[in-house]
mmCIF file of C-alpha atoms in Angstrom:
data_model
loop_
_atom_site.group_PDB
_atom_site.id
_atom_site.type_symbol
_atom_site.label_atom_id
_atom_site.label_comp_id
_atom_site.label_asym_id
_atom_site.label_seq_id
_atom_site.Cartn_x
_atom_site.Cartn_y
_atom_site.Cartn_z
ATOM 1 C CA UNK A 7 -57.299 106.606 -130.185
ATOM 2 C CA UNK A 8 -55.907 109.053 -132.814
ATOM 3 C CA UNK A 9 -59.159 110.862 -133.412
ATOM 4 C CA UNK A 10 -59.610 114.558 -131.727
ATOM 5 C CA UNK A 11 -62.502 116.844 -131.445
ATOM 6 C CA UNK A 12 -62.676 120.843 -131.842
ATOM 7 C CA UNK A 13 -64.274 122.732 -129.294
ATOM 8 C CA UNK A 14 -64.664 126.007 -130.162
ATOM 9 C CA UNK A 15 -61.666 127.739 -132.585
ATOM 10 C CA UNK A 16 -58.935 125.246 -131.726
ATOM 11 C CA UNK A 17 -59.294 123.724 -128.700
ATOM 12 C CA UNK A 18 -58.277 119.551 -129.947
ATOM 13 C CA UNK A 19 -59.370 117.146 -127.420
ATOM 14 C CA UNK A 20 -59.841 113.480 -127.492
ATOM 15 C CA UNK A 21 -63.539 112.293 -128.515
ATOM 16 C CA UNK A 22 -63.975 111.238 -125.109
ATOM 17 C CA UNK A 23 -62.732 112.710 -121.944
ATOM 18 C CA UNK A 24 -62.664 112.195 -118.237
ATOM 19 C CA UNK A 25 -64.301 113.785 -115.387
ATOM 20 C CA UNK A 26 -62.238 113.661 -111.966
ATOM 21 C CA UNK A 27 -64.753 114.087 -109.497
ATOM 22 C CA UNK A 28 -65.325 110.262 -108.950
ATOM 23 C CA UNK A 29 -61.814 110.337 -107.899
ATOM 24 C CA UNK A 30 -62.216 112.098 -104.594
ATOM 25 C CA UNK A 31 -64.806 111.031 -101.670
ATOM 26 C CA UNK A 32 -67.866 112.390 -103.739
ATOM 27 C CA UNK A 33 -69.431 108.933 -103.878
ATOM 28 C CA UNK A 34 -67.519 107.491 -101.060
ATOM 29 C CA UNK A 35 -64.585 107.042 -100.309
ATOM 30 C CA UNK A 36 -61.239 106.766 -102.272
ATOM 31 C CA UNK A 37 -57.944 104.951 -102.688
ATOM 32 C CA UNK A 38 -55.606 107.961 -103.539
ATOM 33 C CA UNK A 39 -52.933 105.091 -105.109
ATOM 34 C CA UNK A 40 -55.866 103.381 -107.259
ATOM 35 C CA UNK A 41 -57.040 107.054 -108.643
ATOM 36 C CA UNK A 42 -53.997 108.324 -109.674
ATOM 37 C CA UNK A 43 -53.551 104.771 -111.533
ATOM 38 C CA UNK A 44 -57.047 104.994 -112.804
ATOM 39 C CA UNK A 45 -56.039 108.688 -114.421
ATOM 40 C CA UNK A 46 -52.725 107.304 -115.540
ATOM 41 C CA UNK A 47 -54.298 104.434 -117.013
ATOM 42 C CA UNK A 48 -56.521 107.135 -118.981
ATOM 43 C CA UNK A 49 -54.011 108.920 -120.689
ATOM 44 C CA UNK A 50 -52.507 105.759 -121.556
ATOM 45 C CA UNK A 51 -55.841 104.328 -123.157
ATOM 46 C CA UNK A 52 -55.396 108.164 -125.320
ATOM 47 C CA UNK A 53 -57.968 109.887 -123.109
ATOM 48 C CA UNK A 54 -55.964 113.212 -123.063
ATOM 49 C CA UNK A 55 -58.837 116.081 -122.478
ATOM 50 C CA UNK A 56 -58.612 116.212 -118.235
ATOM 51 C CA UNK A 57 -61.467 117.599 -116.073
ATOM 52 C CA UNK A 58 -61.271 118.456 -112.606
ATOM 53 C CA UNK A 59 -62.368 121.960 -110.573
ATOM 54 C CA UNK A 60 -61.513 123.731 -107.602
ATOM 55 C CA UNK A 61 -63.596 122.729 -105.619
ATOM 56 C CA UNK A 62 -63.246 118.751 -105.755
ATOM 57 C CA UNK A 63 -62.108 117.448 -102.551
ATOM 58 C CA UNK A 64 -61.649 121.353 -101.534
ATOM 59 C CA UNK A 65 -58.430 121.358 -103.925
ATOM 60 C CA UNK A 66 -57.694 117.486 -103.461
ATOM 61 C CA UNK A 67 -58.516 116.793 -106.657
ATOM 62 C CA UNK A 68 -56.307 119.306 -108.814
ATOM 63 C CA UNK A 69 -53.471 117.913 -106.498
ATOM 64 C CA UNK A 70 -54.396 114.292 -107.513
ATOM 65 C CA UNK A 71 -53.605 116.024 -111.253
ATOM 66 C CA UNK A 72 -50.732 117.800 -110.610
ATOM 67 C CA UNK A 73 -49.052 114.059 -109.814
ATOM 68 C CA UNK A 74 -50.126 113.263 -112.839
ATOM 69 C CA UNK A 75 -49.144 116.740 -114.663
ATOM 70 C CA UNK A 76 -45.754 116.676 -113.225
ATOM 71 C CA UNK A 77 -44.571 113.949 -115.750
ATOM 72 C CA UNK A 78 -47.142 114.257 -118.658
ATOM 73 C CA UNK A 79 -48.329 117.344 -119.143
ATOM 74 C CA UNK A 80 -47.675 117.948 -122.963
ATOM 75 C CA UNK A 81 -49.911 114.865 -123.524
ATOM 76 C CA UNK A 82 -52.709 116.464 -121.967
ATOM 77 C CA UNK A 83 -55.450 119.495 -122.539
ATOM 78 C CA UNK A 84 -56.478 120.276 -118.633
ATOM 79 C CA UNK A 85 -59.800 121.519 -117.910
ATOM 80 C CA UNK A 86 -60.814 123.027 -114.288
ATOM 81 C CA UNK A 87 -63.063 125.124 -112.904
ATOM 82 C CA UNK A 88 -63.636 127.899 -110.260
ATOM 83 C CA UNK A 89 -67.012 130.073 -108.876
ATOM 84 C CA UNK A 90 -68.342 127.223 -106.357
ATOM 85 C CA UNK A 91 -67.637 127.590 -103.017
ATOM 86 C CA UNK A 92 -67.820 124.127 -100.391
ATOM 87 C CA UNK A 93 -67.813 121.084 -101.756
ATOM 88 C CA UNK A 94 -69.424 118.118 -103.613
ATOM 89 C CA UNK A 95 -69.702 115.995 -100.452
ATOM 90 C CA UNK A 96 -70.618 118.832 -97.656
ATOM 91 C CA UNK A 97 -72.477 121.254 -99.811
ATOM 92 C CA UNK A 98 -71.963 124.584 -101.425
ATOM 93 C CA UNK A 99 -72.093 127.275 -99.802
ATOM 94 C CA UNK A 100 -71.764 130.082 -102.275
ATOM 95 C CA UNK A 101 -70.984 130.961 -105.653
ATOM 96 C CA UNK A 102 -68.433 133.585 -106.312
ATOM 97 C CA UNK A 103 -67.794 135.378 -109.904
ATOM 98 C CA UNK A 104 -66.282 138.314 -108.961
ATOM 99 C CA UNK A 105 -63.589 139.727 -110.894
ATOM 100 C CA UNK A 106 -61.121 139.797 -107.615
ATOM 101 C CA UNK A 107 -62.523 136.339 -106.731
ATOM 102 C CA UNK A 108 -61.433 135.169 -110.765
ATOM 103 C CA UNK A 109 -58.078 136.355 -110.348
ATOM 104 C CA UNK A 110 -57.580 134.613 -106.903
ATOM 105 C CA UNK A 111 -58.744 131.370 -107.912
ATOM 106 C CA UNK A 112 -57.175 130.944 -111.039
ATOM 107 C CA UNK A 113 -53.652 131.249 -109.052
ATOM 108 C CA UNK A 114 -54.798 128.704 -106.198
ATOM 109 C CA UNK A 115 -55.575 126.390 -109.012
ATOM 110 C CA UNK A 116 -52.191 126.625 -110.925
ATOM 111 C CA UNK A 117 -50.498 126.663 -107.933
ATOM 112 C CA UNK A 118 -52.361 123.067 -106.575
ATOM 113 C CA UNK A 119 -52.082 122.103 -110.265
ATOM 114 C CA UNK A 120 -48.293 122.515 -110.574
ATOM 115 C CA UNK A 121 -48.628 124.080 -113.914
ATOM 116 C CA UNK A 122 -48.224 127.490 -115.245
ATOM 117 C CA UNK A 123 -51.174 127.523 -117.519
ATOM 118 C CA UNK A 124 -54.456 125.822 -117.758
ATOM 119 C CA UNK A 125 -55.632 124.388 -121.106
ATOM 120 C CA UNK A 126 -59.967 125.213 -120.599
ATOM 121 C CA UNK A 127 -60.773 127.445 -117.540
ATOM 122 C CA UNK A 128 -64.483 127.267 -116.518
ATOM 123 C CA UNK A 129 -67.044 129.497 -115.015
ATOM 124 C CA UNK A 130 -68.453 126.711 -113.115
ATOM 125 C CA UNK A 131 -71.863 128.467 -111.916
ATOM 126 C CA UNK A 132 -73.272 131.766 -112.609
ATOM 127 C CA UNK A 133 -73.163 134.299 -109.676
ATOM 128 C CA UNK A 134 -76.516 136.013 -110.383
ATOM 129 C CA UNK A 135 -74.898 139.454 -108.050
ATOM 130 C CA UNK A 136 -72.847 139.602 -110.868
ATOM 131 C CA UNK A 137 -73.028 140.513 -114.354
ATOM 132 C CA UNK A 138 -71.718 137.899 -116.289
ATOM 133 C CA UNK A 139 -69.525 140.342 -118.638
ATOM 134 C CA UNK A 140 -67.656 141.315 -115.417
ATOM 135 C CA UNK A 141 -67.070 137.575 -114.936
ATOM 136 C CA UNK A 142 -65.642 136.935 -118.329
ATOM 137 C CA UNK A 143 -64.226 139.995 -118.241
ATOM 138 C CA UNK A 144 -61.812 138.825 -115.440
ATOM 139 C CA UNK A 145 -61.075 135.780 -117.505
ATOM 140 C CA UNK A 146 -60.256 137.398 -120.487
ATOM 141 C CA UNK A 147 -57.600 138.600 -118.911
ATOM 142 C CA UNK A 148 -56.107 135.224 -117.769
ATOM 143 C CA UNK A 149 -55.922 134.623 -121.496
ATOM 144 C CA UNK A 150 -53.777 137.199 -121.921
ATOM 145 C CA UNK A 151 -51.498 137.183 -119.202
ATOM 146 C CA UNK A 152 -51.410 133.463 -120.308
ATOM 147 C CA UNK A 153 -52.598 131.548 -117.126
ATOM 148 C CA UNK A 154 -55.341 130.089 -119.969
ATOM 149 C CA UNK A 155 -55.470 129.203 -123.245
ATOM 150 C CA UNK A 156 -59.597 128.612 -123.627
ATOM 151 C CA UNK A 157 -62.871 129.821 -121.400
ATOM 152 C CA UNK A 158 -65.689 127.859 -121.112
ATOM 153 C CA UNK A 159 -69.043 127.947 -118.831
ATOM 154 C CA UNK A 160 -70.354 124.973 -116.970
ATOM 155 C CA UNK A 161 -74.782 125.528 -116.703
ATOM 156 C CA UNK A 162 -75.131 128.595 -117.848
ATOM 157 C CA UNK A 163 -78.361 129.494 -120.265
ATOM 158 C CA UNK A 164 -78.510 129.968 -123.873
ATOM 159 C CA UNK A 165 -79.004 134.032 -122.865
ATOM 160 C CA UNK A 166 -75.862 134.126 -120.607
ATOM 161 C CA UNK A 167 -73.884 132.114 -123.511
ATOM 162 C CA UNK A 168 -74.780 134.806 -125.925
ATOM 163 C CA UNK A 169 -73.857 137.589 -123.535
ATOM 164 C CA UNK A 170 -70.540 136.007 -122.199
ATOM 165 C CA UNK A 171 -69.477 134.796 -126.351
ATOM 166 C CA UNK A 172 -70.207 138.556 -127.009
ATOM 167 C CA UNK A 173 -67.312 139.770 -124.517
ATOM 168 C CA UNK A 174 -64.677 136.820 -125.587
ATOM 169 C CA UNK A 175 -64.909 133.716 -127.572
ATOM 170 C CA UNK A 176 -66.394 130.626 -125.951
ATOM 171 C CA UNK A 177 -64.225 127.449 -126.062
ATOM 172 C CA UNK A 178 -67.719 125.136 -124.698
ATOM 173 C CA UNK A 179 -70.488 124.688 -122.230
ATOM 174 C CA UNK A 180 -69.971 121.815 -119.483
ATOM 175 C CA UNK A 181 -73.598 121.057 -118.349
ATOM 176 C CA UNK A 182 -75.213 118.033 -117.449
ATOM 177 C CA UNK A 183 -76.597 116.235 -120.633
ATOM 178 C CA UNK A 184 -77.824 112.250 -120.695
ATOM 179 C CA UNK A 185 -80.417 110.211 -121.725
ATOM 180 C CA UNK A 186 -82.074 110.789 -118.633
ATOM 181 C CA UNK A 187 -81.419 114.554 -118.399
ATOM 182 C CA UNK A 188 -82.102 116.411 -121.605
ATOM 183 C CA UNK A 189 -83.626 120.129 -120.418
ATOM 184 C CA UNK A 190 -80.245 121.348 -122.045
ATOM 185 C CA UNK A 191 -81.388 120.731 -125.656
ATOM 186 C CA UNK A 192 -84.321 123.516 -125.659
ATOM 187 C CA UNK A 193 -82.492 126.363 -125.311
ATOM 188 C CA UNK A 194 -78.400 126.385 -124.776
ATOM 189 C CA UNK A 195 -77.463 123.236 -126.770
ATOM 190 C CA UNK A 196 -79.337 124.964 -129.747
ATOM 191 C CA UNK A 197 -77.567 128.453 -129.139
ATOM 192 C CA UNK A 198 -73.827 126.376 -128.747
ATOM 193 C CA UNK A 199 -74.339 124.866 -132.335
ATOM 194 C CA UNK A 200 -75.490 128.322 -133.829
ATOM 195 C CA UNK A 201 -72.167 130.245 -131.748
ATOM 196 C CA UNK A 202 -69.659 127.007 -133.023
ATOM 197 C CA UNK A 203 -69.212 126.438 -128.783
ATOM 198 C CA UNK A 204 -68.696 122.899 -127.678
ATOM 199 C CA UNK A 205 -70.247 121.447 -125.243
ATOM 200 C CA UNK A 206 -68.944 119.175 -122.545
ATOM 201 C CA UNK A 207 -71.787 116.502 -120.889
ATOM 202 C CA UNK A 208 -70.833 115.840 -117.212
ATOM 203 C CA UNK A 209 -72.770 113.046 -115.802
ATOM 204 C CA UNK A 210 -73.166 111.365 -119.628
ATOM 205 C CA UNK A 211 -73.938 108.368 -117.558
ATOM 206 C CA UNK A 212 -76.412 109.667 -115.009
ATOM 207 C CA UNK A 213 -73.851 109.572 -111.946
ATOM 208 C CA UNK A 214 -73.487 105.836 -113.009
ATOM 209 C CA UNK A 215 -77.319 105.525 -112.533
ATOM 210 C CA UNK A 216 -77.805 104.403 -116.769
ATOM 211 C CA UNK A 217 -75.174 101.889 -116.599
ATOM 212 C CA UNK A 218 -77.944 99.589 -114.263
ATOM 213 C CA UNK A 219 -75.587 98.925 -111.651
ATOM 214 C CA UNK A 220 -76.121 101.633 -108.832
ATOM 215 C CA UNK A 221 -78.707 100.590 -106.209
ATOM 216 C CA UNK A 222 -79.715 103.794 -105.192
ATOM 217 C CA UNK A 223 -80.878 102.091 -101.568
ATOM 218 C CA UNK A 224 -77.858 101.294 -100.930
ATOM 219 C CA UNK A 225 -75.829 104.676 -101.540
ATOM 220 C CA UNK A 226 -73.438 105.287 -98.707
ATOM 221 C CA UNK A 227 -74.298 108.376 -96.270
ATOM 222 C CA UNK A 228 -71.532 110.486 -97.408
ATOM 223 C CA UNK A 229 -72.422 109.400 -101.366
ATOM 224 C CA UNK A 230 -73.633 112.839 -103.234
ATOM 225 C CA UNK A 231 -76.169 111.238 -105.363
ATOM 226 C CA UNK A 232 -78.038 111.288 -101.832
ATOM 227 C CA UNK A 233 -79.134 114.865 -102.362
ATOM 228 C CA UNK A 234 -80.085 114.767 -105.643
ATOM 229 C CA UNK A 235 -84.280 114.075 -106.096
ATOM 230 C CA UNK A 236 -84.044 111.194 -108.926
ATOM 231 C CA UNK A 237 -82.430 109.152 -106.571
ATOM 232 C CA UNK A 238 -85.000 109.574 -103.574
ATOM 233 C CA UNK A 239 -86.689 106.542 -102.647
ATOM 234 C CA UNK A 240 -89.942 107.465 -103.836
ATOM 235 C CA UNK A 241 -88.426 108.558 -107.579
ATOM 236 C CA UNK A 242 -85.999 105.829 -108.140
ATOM 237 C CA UNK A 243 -88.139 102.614 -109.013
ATOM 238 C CA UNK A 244 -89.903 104.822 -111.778
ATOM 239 C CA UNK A 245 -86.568 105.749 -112.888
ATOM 240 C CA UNK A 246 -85.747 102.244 -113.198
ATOM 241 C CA UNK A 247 -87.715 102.286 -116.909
ATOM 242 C CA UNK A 248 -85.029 104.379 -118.271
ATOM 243 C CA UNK A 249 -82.360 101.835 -117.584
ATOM 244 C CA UNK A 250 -84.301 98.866 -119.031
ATOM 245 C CA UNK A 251 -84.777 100.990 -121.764
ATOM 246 C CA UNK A 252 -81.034 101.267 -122.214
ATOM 247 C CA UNK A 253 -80.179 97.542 -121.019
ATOM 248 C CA UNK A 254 -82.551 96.297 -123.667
ATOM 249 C CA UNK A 255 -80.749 98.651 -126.488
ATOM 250 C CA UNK A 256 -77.327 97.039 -125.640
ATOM 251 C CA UNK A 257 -78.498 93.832 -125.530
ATOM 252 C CA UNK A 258 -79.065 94.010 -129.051
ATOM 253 C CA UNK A 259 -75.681 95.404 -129.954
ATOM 254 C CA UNK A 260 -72.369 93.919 -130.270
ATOM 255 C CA UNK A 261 -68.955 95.674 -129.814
ATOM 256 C CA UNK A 262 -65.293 94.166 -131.405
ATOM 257 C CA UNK A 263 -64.586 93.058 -127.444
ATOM 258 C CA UNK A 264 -68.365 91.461 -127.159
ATOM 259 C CA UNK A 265 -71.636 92.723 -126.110
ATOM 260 C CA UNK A 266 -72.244 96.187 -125.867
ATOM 261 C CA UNK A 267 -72.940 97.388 -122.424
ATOM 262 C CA UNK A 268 -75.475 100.344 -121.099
ATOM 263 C CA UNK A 269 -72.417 102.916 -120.783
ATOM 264 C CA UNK A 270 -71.321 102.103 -123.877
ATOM 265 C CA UNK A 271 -75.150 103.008 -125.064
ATOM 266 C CA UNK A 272 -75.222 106.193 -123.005
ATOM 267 C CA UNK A 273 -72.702 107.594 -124.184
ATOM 268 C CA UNK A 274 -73.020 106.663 -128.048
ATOM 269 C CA UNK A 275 -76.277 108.201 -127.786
ATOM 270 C CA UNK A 276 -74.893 111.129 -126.550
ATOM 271 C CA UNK A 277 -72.423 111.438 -129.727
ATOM 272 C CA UNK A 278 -74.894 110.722 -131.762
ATOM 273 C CA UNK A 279 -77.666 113.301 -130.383
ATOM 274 C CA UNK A 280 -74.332 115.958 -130.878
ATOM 275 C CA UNK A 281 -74.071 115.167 -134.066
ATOM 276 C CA UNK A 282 -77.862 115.293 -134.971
ATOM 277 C CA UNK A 283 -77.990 118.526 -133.231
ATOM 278 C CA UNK A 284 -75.159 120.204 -135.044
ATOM 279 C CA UNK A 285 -72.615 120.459 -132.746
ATOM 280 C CA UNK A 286 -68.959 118.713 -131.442
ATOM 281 C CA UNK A 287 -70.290 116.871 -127.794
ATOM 282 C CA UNK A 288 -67.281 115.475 -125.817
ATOM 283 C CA UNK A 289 -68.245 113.425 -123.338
ATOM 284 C CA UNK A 290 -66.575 113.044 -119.744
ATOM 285 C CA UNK A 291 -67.633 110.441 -117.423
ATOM 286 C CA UNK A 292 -65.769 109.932 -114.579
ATOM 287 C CA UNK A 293 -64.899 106.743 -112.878
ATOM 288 C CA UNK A 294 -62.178 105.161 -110.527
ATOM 289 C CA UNK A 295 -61.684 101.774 -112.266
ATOM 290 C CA UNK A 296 -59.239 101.745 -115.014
ATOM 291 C CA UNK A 297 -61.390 98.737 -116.410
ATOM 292 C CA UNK A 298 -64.540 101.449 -116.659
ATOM 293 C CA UNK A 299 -62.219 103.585 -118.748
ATOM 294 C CA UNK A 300 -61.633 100.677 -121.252
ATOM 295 C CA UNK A 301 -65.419 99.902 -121.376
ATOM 296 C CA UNK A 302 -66.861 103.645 -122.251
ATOM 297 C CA UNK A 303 -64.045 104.239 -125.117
ATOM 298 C CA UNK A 304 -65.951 100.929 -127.125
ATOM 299 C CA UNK A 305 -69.054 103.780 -127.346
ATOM 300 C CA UNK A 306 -66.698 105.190 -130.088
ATOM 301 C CA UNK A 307 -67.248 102.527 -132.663
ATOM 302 C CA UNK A 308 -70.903 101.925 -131.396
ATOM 303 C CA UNK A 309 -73.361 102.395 -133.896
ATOM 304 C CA UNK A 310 -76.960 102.839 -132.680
ATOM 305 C CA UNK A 311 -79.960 102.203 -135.607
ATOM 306 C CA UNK A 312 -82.791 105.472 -136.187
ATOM 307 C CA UNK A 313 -85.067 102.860 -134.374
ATOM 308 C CA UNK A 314 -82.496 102.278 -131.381
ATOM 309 C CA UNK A 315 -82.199 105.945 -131.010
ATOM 310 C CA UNK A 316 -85.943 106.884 -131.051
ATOM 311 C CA UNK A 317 -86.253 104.662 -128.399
ATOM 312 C CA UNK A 318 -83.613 106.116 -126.358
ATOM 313 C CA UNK A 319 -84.875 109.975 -127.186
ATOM 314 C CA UNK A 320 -88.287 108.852 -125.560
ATOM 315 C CA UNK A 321 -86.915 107.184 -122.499
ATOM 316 C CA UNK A 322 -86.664 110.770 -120.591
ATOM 317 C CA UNK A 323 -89.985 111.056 -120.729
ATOM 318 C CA UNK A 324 -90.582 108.774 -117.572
ATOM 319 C CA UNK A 325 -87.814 110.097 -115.472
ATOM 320 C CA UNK A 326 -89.074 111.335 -112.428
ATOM 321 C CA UNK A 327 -87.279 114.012 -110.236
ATOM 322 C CA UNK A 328 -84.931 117.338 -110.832
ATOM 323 C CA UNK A 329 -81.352 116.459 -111.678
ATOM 324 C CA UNK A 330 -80.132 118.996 -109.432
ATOM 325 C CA UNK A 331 -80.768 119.632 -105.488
ATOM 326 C CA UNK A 332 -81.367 123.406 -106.619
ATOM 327 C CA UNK A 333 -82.413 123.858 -109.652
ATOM 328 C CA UNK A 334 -81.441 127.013 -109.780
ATOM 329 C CA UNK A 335 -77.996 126.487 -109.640
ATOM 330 C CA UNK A 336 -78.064 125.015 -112.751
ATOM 331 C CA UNK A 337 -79.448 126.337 -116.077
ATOM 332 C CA UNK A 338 -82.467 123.924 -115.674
ATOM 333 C CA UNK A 339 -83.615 126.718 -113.640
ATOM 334 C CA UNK A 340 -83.428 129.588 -114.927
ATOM 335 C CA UNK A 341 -84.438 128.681 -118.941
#
């Protein structure tokens, strides 16, 4: 994969990247040995834009990277984040955007990372106590002691992406963005394309819920998807009409390796509805299987017809239930 993406002035990343999440006990639990394989086995496929955060694992994750780091840094732009506190698999407590808080967690991260400077630093959620030009503020000024190279913002509204663009330039947005979660397109997908910010889908594959082979009944009691209302009980047969939607799409559709699968659909669609909208969309799904890894880059060389495509676009319109526990928390609540 020789291919690379812009986000923002001159951020280069690969067309598709990879979310580490999956890689700690978010959705159950982990082999440490088979995730740092699965990540090794992503750089070597030429996946080389890296996304973890704080707050993975409570730091586990970012040390995960660092083994990685340690060895192949130069072949890779590293993303994380800070501003949650918790975790994925307990719950957050708080969010924190302080300017003392910034400075803090920037140094736990390079510290746990093993590196002294991090490629795409994130405002992960919006503290609402505080202004978000005090925020960016404090990470402008990461840039230029060089801890960071880029700043982006993970949910944040198409108002808060004007206002934080207006203090420093904005690398891209990380939000949740899928066939089956598409709020982001009225307002801050719009404002990213008119700013020239990226944006970054977490979750292109609906927490694995598109690809058709989740059974939501059957999701372990420390699984995070558990919390989220689209995969309650009473919301996830209804749901299930958005993945025949995309199982009938790839059964039509053949990749160089064979039949196309739903992933590979997903996340087509998701270049595809970037490209339509007028903006660079870098995907990162996460997974722990290096063979996963393999299957999502064949969406790079899937081509999906105007017809395919309409029928994807109209497949949100049955999803039932919030993406998000709080809704606030994410900018599907406060557009």
């Amino acid at each position: 994969m020789t291919a690379t993406v812009q986000l923002g002035d001159s951020l280069s990343v690969s067309p598709l990247g990879f979310g580490g999440m999956a890689l700690t006990p978010v959705y159950g639990d982990v082999d440490p040995a088979e995730a740092l394989a699965t990540l090794h086995h992503a750089v070597d496929a030429g996946v080389t834009f890296l996304d973890t955060a704080d707050i993975y694992g409570s730091g586990s994750n970012e040390e995960l990277f660092a083994q990685l780091l340690k060895d192949r840094r130069s072949e890779v732009q590293l993303a994380t984040k800070f501003g949650l506190v918790g975790n994925p698999a307990e719950g957050y407590t708080d969010i924190r955007g302080d300017a003392a808080y910034v400075r803090e967690a920037v140094d736990r991260s390079l510290s746990r990372l093993g590196t002294d400077s991090i490629d795409l630093y994130y405002m992960h959620r919006r503290d609402l106590r505080v202004p978000i030009v005090e925020t960016v503020e404090a990470m402008a000024e990461l840039v230029k002691a060089g801890k960071v190279r880029h700043l982006g913002l993970s949910e944040v509204t198409a108002a808060e992406l004007r206002e934080a663009h207006a203090v420093h330039p904005i690398a891209a947005v990380q939000s949740e963005w899928s066939i089956w979660s598409r709020d982001v397109e009225r307002n801050v997908v719009p404002a990213a394309a008119e700013l020239g910010v990226g944006f970054v889908p977490y979750s292109p594959l609906g927490r694995g819920f598109l690809t058709g082979t989740v059974d939501a009944s059957k999701l372990g009691s420390n699984d995070f998807r558990r919390n989220i209302p689209r995969f309650a009980a009473d919301a996830v047969d209804a749901n299930q009409a958005v993945v025949a939607t995309v199982r009938e799409v790839a059964a039509e559709l053949q990749t160089a390796n064979g039949p196309a699968t739903p992933a590979q659909v997903a996340l087509a669609w998701l270049l595809a509805r970037g490209e339509a909208l007028g903006l660079p969309v870098v995907p990162i799904p996460g997974t722990r299987k290096a063979a996963r890894i393999d299957e999502n880059l064949g969406a790079l060389s899937l081509e999906l017809s105007p017809a395919q495509l309409d029928r994807l676009n109209t497949a949100a319109d049955a999803v039932v239930g919030s993406r998000a526990a709080n809704p606030g928390w994410v900018s599907e609540g406060r557009e």
